Coordinates of N, CA and C in Angstrom, one line a residue:
M1 N 80.4 18.5 56.8 CA 80.4 19.3 55.6 C 80.0 18.4 54.4
S2 N 79.1 18.9 53.5 CA 78.6 18.1 52.4 C 79.6 18.0 51.3
I3 N 79.3 17.1 50.4 CA 80.1 17.0 49.2 C 80.0 18.2 48.3
V4 N 78.8 18.9 48.4 CA 78.6 20.1 47.7 C 79.6 21.2 48.2
S5 N 79.7 21.3 49.5 CA 80.5 22.3 50.1 C 82.0 22.1 49.8
V6 N 82.4 20.8 49.8 CA 83.8 20.4 49.5 C 84.2 20.9 48.1
I7 N 83.3 20.6 47.1 CA 83.6 20.9 45.7 C 83.5 22.4 45.4
T8 N 82.4 23.1 45.9 CA 82.2 24.5 45.6 C 83.1 25.4 46.5
G9 N 83.5 24.9 47.6 CA 84.3 25.8 48.5 C 83.5 26.7 49.3
K10 N 82.1 26.5 49.3 CA 81.2 27.4 50.0 C 80.6 26.6 51.2
K11 N 80.6 27.2 52.4 CA 80.1 26.5 53.5 C 78.5 26.5 53.5
M12 N 78.0 27.6 53.0 CA 76.5 27.7 53.1 C 76.0 27.5 51.6
V13 N 75.4 26.4 51.4 CA 74.8 26.1 50.1 C 73.3 25.7 50.2
S14 N 72.4 26.5 49.6 CA 71.0 26.1 49.6 C 70.7 25.1 48.6
V15 N 70.1 24.0 49.0 CA 69.7 22.9 48.1 C 68.2 22.7 48.1
E16 N 67.6 22.8 47.0 CA 66.2 22.6 46.8 C 65.9 21.2 46.4
S17 N 65.1 20.5 47.1 CA 64.8 19.1 46.8 C 63.6 19.1 45.8
P18 N 63.6 18.2 44.8 CA 62.5 18.1 43.9 C 61.2 17.7 44.6
E19 N 60.1 18.3 44.2 CA 58.8 18.0 44.8 C 58.2 16.8 44.1
R20 N 58.7 16.4 43.0 CA 58.0 15.3 42.2 C 56.6 15.6 41.9
T21 N 56.2 16.9 41.8 CA 54.9 17.3 41.3 C 55.1 18.3 40.2
L22 N 54.1 18.5 39.4 CA 54.3 19.4 38.3 C 54.5 20.8 38.8
P23 N 55.4 21.6 38.2 CA 55.5 23.0 38.5 C 54.3 23.7 38.1
L24 N 53.8 24.7 39.0 CA 52.6 25.4 38.7 C 52.8 26.5 37.7
T25 N 53.0 26.0 36.4 CA 53.2 27.0 35.3 C 53.0 26.2 34.0
S26 N 52.6 27.0 33.0 CA 52.5 26.3 31.7 C 53.8 25.9 31.2
L27 N 53.9 24.7 30.7 CA 55.2 24.1 30.2 C 55.3 24.3 28.7
P28 N 56.4 24.8 28.2 CA 56.6 24.9 26.8 C 56.4 23.6 26.1
T29 N 55.7 23.5 25.0 CA 55.5 22.3 24.3 C 56.8 21.5 24.0
P30 N 57.9 22.2 23.5 CA 59.1 21.5 23.2 C 59.7 20.8 24.5
V31 N 59.5 21.3 25.6 CA 60.0 20.7 26.9 C 59.2 19.5 27.2
V32 N 57.8 19.6 27.1 CA 57.0 18.5 27.5 C 57.2 17.3 26.5
Q33 N 57.2 17.7 25.2 CA 57.2 16.6 24.2 C 58.6 15.9 24.1
A34 N 59.6 16.5 24.7 CA 60.9 15.9 24.8 C 60.8 14.6 25.7
F35 N 60.0 14.8 26.7 CA 59.9 13.7 27.7 C 58.6 12.8 27.4
D36 N 57.6 13.4 26.8 CA 56.4 12.6 26.4 C 55.8 13.2 25.1
P37 N 56.2 12.6 24.0 CA 55.8 13.1 22.7 C 54.3 12.9 22.4
S38 N 53.6 12.2 23.3 CA 52.1 12.0 23.1 C 51.3 13.2 23.6
V39 N 52.0 14.1 24.4 CA 51.3 15.3 24.9 C 51.3 16.4 23.8
E40 N 50.1 17.0 23.6 CA 50.0 18.1 22.6 C 50.2 19.4 23.3
Y41 N 49.7 19.6 24.5 CA 50.0 20.8 25.3 C 49.6 20.5 26.7
L42 N 50.3 21.3 27.6 CA 50.0 21.3 29.0 C 50.0 22.7 29.5
V43 N 48.9 23.3 29.8 CA 48.7 24.7 30.2 C 48.2 24.8 31.6
W44 N 48.8 25.7 32.4 CA 48.4 25.9 33.8 C 47.5 27.1 33.8
N45 N 46.3 27.0 34.4 CA 45.3 28.0 34.6 C 45.4 28.5 36.0
K46 N 46.2 29.6 36.2 CA 46.4 30.1 37.6 C 45.2 30.5 38.3
E47 N 44.2 31.1 37.6 CA 43.0 31.6 38.2 C 42.2 30.5 38.8
N48 N 42.1 29.4 38.1 CA 41.2 28.3 38.5 C 42.1 27.1 39.2
Q49 N 43.4 27.3 39.2 CA 44.3 26.3 39.8 C 44.1 24.9 39.2
V50 N 44.1 24.9 37.9 CA 43.9 23.6 37.2 C 44.9 23.6 36.0
F51 N 45.2 22.3 35.5 CA 45.9 22.1 34.3 C 45.0 21.8 33.1
H52 N 45.3 22.3 32.0 CA 44.6 21.9 30.7 C 45.6 21.0 30.0
L53 N 45.2 19.7 29.9 CA 46.1 18.8 29.3 C 45.5 18.1 28.1
K54 N 46.2 18.1 27.0 CA 45.6 17.5 25.8 C 46.6 16.5 25.2
F55 N 46.2 15.3 24.9 CA 47.0 14.3 24.3 C 46.7 14.3 22.8
K56 N 47.8 14.0 22.0 CA 47.6 13.8 20.6 C 46.6 12.7 20.3
G57 N 45.7 12.9 19.3 CA 44.7 11.8 19.0 C 43.5 11.9 19.8
E58 N 43.4 12.7 20.8 CA 42.2 12.9 21.6 C 41.5 14.2 21.2
R59 N 40.2 14.1 21.1 CA 39.5 15.3 20.6 C 39.4 16.4 21.7
A60 N 39.1 15.9 22.9 CA 38.9 16.9 24.0 C 40.1 17.0 24.9
E61 N 40.3 18.2 25.5 CA 41.4 18.3 26.5 C 40.9 17.9 27.8
R62 N 41.8 17.6 28.7 CA 41.4 17.2 30.1 C 41.7 18.4 31.0
V63 N 40.8 18.7 31.9 CA 41.0 19.7 32.9 C 41.1 19.0 34.2
M64 N 42.2 19.3 34.9 CA 42.4 18.5 36.2 C 43.3 19.3 37.1
N65 N 43.1 19.0 38.4 CA 44.0 19.7 39.4 C 45.4 19.1 39.4
V66 N 46.2 19.6 40.2 CA 47.6 19.2 40.2 C 47.8 17.8 40.6
A67 N 47.1 17.3 41.6 CA 47.2 15.9 42.0 C 46.9 14.9 40.9
I68 N 45.8 15.2 40.2 CA 45.3 14.3 39.1 C 46.3 14.4 37.9
A69 N 46.7 15.6 37.6 CA 47.7 15.7 36.5 C 49.0 15.0 36.8
T70 N 49.4 15.1 38.0 CA 50.6 14.4 38.5 C 50.5 12.9 38.3
S71 N 49.3 12.3 38.6 CA 49.0 10.9 38.5 C 48.9 10.4 37.0
V72 N 48.4 11.3 36.2 CA 48.2 11.0 34.7 C 49.5 10.9 34.0
L73 N 50.4 11.9 34.2 CA 51.7 12.0 33.5 C 52.7 11.1 34.2
S74 N 53.6 10.6 33.4 CA 54.6 9.7 33.9 C 55.6 10.4 34.9
N75 N 56.2 9.6 35.7 CA 57.2 10.2 36.7 C 58.4 10.8 35.9
G76 N 58.8 10.2 34.8 CA 59.8 10.8 34.0 C 59.5 12.1 33.4
T77 N 58.2 12.3 32.9 CA 57.8 13.6 32.4 C 57.8 14.7 33.5
I78 N 57.4 14.3 34.6 CA 57.3 15.3 35.7 C 58.7 15.7 36.2
L79 N 59.6 14.7 36.4 CA 60.9 15.0 36.8 C 61.7 15.7 35.7
G80 N 61.5 15.4 34.5 CA 62.1 16.0 33.4 C 61.7 17.5 33.3
A81 N 60.4 17.8 33.4 CA 59.9 19.1 33.3 C 60.5 20.0 34.4
E82 N 60.5 19.4 35.6 CA 61.0 20.1 36.8 C 62.5 20.4 36.6
L83 N 63.3 19.4 36.1 CA 64.7 19.5 35.9 C 65.0 20.7 34.9
V84 N 64.3 20.7 33.8 CA 64.5 21.7 32.8 C 64.1 23.1 33.3
N85 N 63.0 23.2 34.1 CA 62.6 24.4 34.7 C 63.7 25.0 35.6
Q86 N 64.3 24.1 36.4 CA 65.3 24.5 37.3 C 66.6 24.9 36.6
A87 N 66.9 24.1 35.5 CA 68.0 24.4 34.6 C 67.9 25.8 34.0
I88 N 66.7 26.2 33.5 CA 66.5 27.5 32.9 C 66.8 28.6 33.9
T89 N 66.3 28.4 35.2 CA 66.5 29.4 36.2 C 68.0 29.6 36.5
A90 N 68.7 28.5 36.6 CA 70.2 28.6 36.8 C 70.9 29.2 35.7
L91 N 70.6 28.8 34.5 CA 71.2 29.3 33.3 C 70.9 30.8 33.1
R92 N 69.7 31.2 33.4 CA 69.3 32.6 33.3 C 70.1 33.5 34.3
N93 N 70.3 33.0 35.5 CA 70.9 33.8 36.6 C 72.4 33.5 36.8
G94 N 72.9 32.5 36.2 CA 74.3 32.2 36.4 C 74.5 31.5 37.8
G95 N 73.6 30.8 38.3 CA 73.7 30.2 39.6 C 74.1 28.7 39.6
Y96 N 73.9 28.0 40.7 CA 74.2 26.6 40.8 C 72.9 25.8 40.7
L97 N 73.0 24.7 40.0 CA 71.9 23.7 40.0 C 72.5 22.4 40.5
I98 N 72.0 21.9 41.7 CA 72.5 20.7 42.3 C 71.5 19.6 42.2
V99 N 71.8 18.5 41.6 CA 70.9 17.4 41.4 C 71.5 16.1 41.9
D100 N 70.9 15.5 42.8 CA 71.3 14.2 43.3 C 70.7 13.1 42.4
E101 N 71.6 12.2 42.0 CA 71.1 11.1 41.1 C 70.3 11.6 39.9
I102 N 71.0 12.4 39.1 CA 70.3 13.1 38.0 C 69.6 12.1 37.0
E103 N 70.0 10.9 37.0 CA 69.5 9.9 36.0 C 68.2 9.4 36.4
T104 N 67.7 9.6 37.7 CA 66.6 8.9 38.2 C 65.3 9.2 37.4
G105 N 64.7 8.2 36.8 CA 63.5 8.3 36.1 C 63.5 8.9 34.7
L106 N 64.8 9.2 34.3 CA 64.9 9.9 33.0 C 65.7 9.1 32.0
N107 N 65.4 9.4 30.7 CA 66.1 8.8 29.6 C 67.6 9.3 29.6
R108 N 68.5 8.5 29.4 CA 69.9 8.9 29.6 C 70.3 9.9 28.6
S109 N 69.8 9.8 27.3 CA 70.2 10.8 26.3 C 69.6 12.2 26.6
L110 N 68.4 12.2 27.2 CA 67.8 13.5 27.6 C 68.6 14.1 28.8
V111 N 69.1 13.3 29.7 CA 69.9 13.8 30.8 C 71.2 14.4 30.2
G112 N 71.8 13.7 29.2 CA 73.0 14.2 28.5 C 72.7 15.6 27.9
T113 N 71.5 15.7 27.3 CA 71.2 17.0 26.7 C 71.2 18.1 27.8
V114 N 70.6 17.9 28.9 CA 70.6 18.9 30.0 C 72.0 19.2 30.4
I115 N 72.8 18.2 30.6 CA 74.2 18.5 31.0 C 74.9 19.3 29.9
E116 N 74.7 19.1 28.6 CA 75.3 19.8 27.6 C 74.8 21.3 27.6
L117 N 73.6 21.6 28.1 CA 73.2 23.0 28.2 C 74.1 23.8 29.0
F118 N 74.7 23.2 30.0 CA 75.6 23.9 30.9 C 77.0 24.0 30.3
A119 N 77.3 23.1 29.4 CA 78.6 23.1 28.8 C 78.8 24.1 27.6
S120 N 77.7 24.5 27.0 CA 77.8 25.4 25.9 C 77.6 26.8 26.3
P121 N 78.5 27.7 25.7 CA 78.4 29.1 26.0 C 77.1 29.8 25.4
V122 N 76.6 29.1 24.4 CA 75.3 29.6 23.8 C 74.2 29.5 24.8
T123 N 74.0 28.4 25.5 CA 72.9 28.2 26.4 C 73.3 28.5 27.9
N124 N 74.6 28.8 28.1 CA 75.1 29.1 29.4 C 76.0 30.4 29.4
P125 N 75.4 31.5 29.0 CA 76.3 32.7 28.8 C 76.7 33.3 30.1
H126 N 76.1 33.0 31.2 CA 76.3 33.6 32.5 C 77.2 32.7 33.5
G127 N 77.7 31.6 32.9 CA 78.6 30.8 33.7 C 77.9 30.0 34.9
A128 N 76.7 29.5 34.6 CA 76.0 28.7 35.6 C 76.7 27.4 35.8
T129 N 76.5 26.8 37.0 CA 77.2 25.5 37.3 C 76.2 24.4 37.6
L130 N 76.4 23.3 36.9 CA 75.6 22.1 37.2 C 76.4 21.1 38.0
L131 N 76.0 20.8 39.2 CA 76.6 19.9 40.1 C 75.7 18.7 40.3
F132 N 76.1 17.5 39.9 CA 75.2 16.4 39.9 C 76.0 15.1 40.4
S133 N 75.2 14.2 41.0 CA 75.7 12.9 41.3 C 75.0 11.9 40.4
T134 N 75.7 10.8 40.1 CA 75.1 9.8 39.3 C 75.7 8.4 39.6
H135 N 74.9 7.4 39.3 CA 75.4 6.0 39.4 C 75.7 5.5 38.0
Y136 N 75.3 6.2 37.0 CA 75.6 5.8 35.6 C 76.8 6.5 35.1
S137 N 77.9 5.7 35.1 CA 79.2 6.3 34.7 C 79.2 6.8 33.2
E138 N 78.3 6.2 32.4 CA 78.3 6.6 31.0 C 77.9 8.1 30.8
L139 N 77.2 8.7 31.8 CA 76.9 10.1 31.7 C 78.2 11.0 31.8
L140 N 79.2 10.4 32.4 CA 80.5 11.2 32.5 C 81.1 11.4 31.2
D141 N 80.8 10.6 30.2 CA 81.4 10.7 28.9 C 80.9 12.0 28.1
V142 N 79.8 12.5 28.6 CA 79.3 13.7 28.0 C 80.2 14.9 28.3
L143 N 80.8 14.8 29.5 CA 81.7 15.9 30.0 C 82.9 16.0 29.2
R144 N 83.3 17.2 28.7 CA 84.5 17.4 27.9 C 85.7 17.4 28.7
R145 N 85.7 17.9 29.9 CA 86.8 18.0 30.8 C 86.8 16.8 31.8
K146 N 88.0 16.6 32.4 CA 88.1 15.6 33.4 C 88.5 16.1 34.8
D147 N 88.8 17.4 34.8 CA 89.1 18.0 36.1 C 87.9 18.5 36.9
N148 N 86.7 18.3 36.4 CA 85.5 18.6 37.1 C 84.7 17.4 37.5
V149 N 85.4 16.2 37.5 CA 84.7 15.0 37.9 C 85.3 14.5 39.2
F150 N 84.5 14.1 40.1 CA 84.9 13.6 41.4 C 84.3 12.2 41.6
V151 N 85.0 11.3 42.1 CA 84.6 9.9 42.3 C 84.6 9.6 43.8
L152 N 83.5 9.1 44.3 CA 83.4 8.7 45.7 C 83.8 7.2 45.8
V153 N 84.9 6.9 46.5 CA 85.3 5.6 46.6 C 85.3 5.1 48.0
R154 N 85.4 3.8 48.2 CA 85.4 3.1 49.5 C 86.6 2.2 49.6
D155 N 87.4 2.3 50.6 CA 88.6 1.5 50.6 C 88.3 0.2 51.4
D156 N 89.4 -0.6 51.6 CA 89.2 -1.9 52.3 C 88.7 -1.8 53.7
S157 N 88.9 -0.6 54.3 CA 88.5 -0.4 55.7 C 87.1 0.2 55.7
F158 N 86.5 0.3 54.6 CA 85.1 0.8 54.4 C 85.0 2.3 54.6
K159 N 86.1 3.0 54.6 CA 86.1 4.5 54.7 C 85.9 5.1 53.3
T160 N 85.1 6.1 53.2 CA 84.8 6.8 51.9 C 85.8 8.0 51.7
E161 N 86.1 8.2 50.4 CA 87.0 9.3 50.1 C 86.6 9.9 48.8
L162 N 86.7 11.2 48.7 CA 86.4 11.9 47.4 C 87.6 12.1 46.6
I163 N 87.7 11.5 45.4 CA 88.9 11.5 44.6 C 88.6 12.4 43.4
K164 N 89.5 13.3 43.1 CA 89.4 14.0 41.9 C 89.9 13.2 40.7
Y165 N 89.1 13.0 39.7 CA 89.4 12.1 38.6 C 90.7 12.5 37.9
S166 N 90.9 13.7 37.6 CA 92.1 14.2 36.9 C 93.4 13.9 37.7
E167 N 93.3 13.7 39.0 CA 94.5 13.5 39.8 C 94.9 12.0 39.7
R168 N 94.0 11.1 39.3 CA 94.3 9.7 39.2 C 94.5 9.3 37.7
I169 N 93.8 9.9 36.8 CA 93.8 9.5 35.4 C 94.4 10.6 34.5
N170 N 95.5 10.4 33.9 CA 96.2 11.4 33.1 C 95.9 11.3 31.6
R171 N 95.6 10.1 31.1 CA 95.4 10.0 29.7 C 94.0 10.5 29.3
I172 N 93.9 11.4 28.4 CA 92.7 12.0 28.0 C 91.9 11.2 27.1
E173 N 92.5 10.2 26.4 CA 91.8 9.3 25.5 C 90.9 8.3 26.1
N174 N 91.1 8.0 27.4 CA 90.3 7.0 28.1 C 88.9 7.5 28.3
K175 N 87.9 6.7 28.0 CA 86.5 7.0 28.3 C 86.3 7.0 29.8
K176 N 85.7 8.0 30.3 CA 85.5 8.1 31.8 C 84.7 6.9 32.3
S177 N 83.7 6.5 31.5 CA 82.9 5.4 31.9 C 83.7 4.1 32.0
D178 N 84.6 3.9 31.1 CA 85.4 2.7 31.1 C 86.3 2.6 32.3
V179 N 86.8 3.8 32.7 CA 87.7 3.9 33.8 C 87.0 3.5 35.1
I180 N 85.7 4.0 35.2 CA 84.9 3.7 36.4 C 84.5 2.2 36.4
I181 N 84.0 1.7 35.3 CA 83.4 0.4 35.2 C 84.5 -0.7 35.4
N182 N 85.7 -0.4 34.9 CA 86.8 -1.3 35.1 C 87.6 -1.1 36.4
N183 N 87.1 -0.3 37.3 CA 87.6 -0.1 38.6 C 89.1 0.4 38.6
V184 N 89.4 1.2 37.6 CA 90.8 1.7 37.5 C 91.1 2.6 38.7
I185 N 90.1 3.4 39.1 CA 90.2 4.1 40.3 C 89.6 3.2 41.4
K186 N 90.5 2.5 42.1 CA 90.1 1.5 43.1 C 89.0 1.9 44.1
G187 N 88.0 1.1 44.2 CA 86.9 1.4 45.2 C 85.7 2.1 44.5
S188 N 85.8 2.3 43.2 CA 84.7 2.9 42.5 C 83.6 2.0 42.1
M189 N 83.9 0.7 42.2 CA 82.9 -0.3 41.8 C 82.8 -1.4 42.9
P190 N 81.7 -2.1 43.0 CA 81.6 -3.2 43.9 C 82.6 -4.3 43.7
K191 N 83.1 -5.0 44.7 CA 84.0 -6.0 44.5 C 83.4 -7.3 43.9
Y192 N 84.1 -7.9 43.0 CA 83.5 -9.1 42.3 C 83.1 -10.2 43.3
P193 N 83.9 -10.5 44.3 CA 83.5 -11.6 45.2 C 82.1 -11.3 45.9
D194 N 81.9 -10.0 46.2 CA 80.7 -9.6 46.9 C 79.5 -9.8 45.9
V195 N 79.7 -9.4 44.7 CA 78.6 -9.5 43.7 C 78.3 -11.0 43.4
Q196 N 79.4 -11.8 43.3 CA 79.2 -13.2 43.0 C 78.5 -13.9 44.2
A197 N 78.8 -13.5 45.4 CA 78.2 -14.1 46.6 C 76.7 -13.8 46.6
M198 N 76.3 -12.6 46.1 CA 74.9 -12.2 46.0 C 74.2 -13.1 45.0
R199 N 74.8 -13.3 43.8 CA 74.3 -14.1 42.8 C 74.1 -15.5 43.2
E200 N 75.0 -16.1 43.9 CA 74.9 -17.4 44.4 C 73.8 -17.5 45.5
Y201 N 73.6 -16.5 46.3 CA 72.6 -16.5 47.3 C 71.2 -16.6 46.6
V202 N 71.0 -15.7 45.5 CA 69.8 -15.7 44.8 C 69.5 -17.0 44.1
C203 N 70.5 -17.6 43.5 CA 70.4 -18.9 42.8 C 69.9 -19.9 43.8
E204 N 70.6 -19.9 45.0 CA 70.3 -20.9 46.0 C 68.8 -20.9 46.4
H205 N 68.3 -19.6 46.6 CA 67.0 -19.5 47.1 C 65.9 -19.6 46.0
I206 N 66.3 -19.5 44.7 CA 65.4 -19.7 43.6 C 65.2 -21.2 43.4
N207 N 66.3 -21.9 43.4 CA 66.3 -23.3 43.0 C 66.1 -24.2 44.2
G208 N 66.0 -23.6 45.4 CA 65.6 -24.3 46.6 C 66.5 -25.4 47.0

């Protein structure tokens, strides 16, 4: 059973993996420019199966296929556009959006903005749910509640366990990121001796 099934209580959950290619659709300028302000517009021509891409400061637009457009734009722009497109679908239909390592390739503040879209009744009128994993504990500070945060920990016998944050931490004034970074929930951070051993190994092999 996956972590998704444990949290949602549903045995059958369909998960769509990101393709890391541009979605075959024209992307709204506000979405594109949030991730790359140098882009003036990015329009998909369905009939010819090409993108029309124009950068600010360039006179002519570039006409290119999906593969070339994907290589021209940054990985963060592509991942960001894909994430926002999937978020819009979930928010419009009131469904689940499941993202593994949501911070990958993206600016932390922009990830926080996407998370906040699901927290606001204005942008989430149908009760859509964003379920994400992250290695950046600072992203948890965006969340207003603590009963929807789960921490995957590993004990001394190397067994992993899913811990509900609110069952271990009662004080609401604690920043969630501080709790994780300071290893208040035991097993949520690497052990200091292990990290120190790695540092010593690197130093030894650098200094010969």
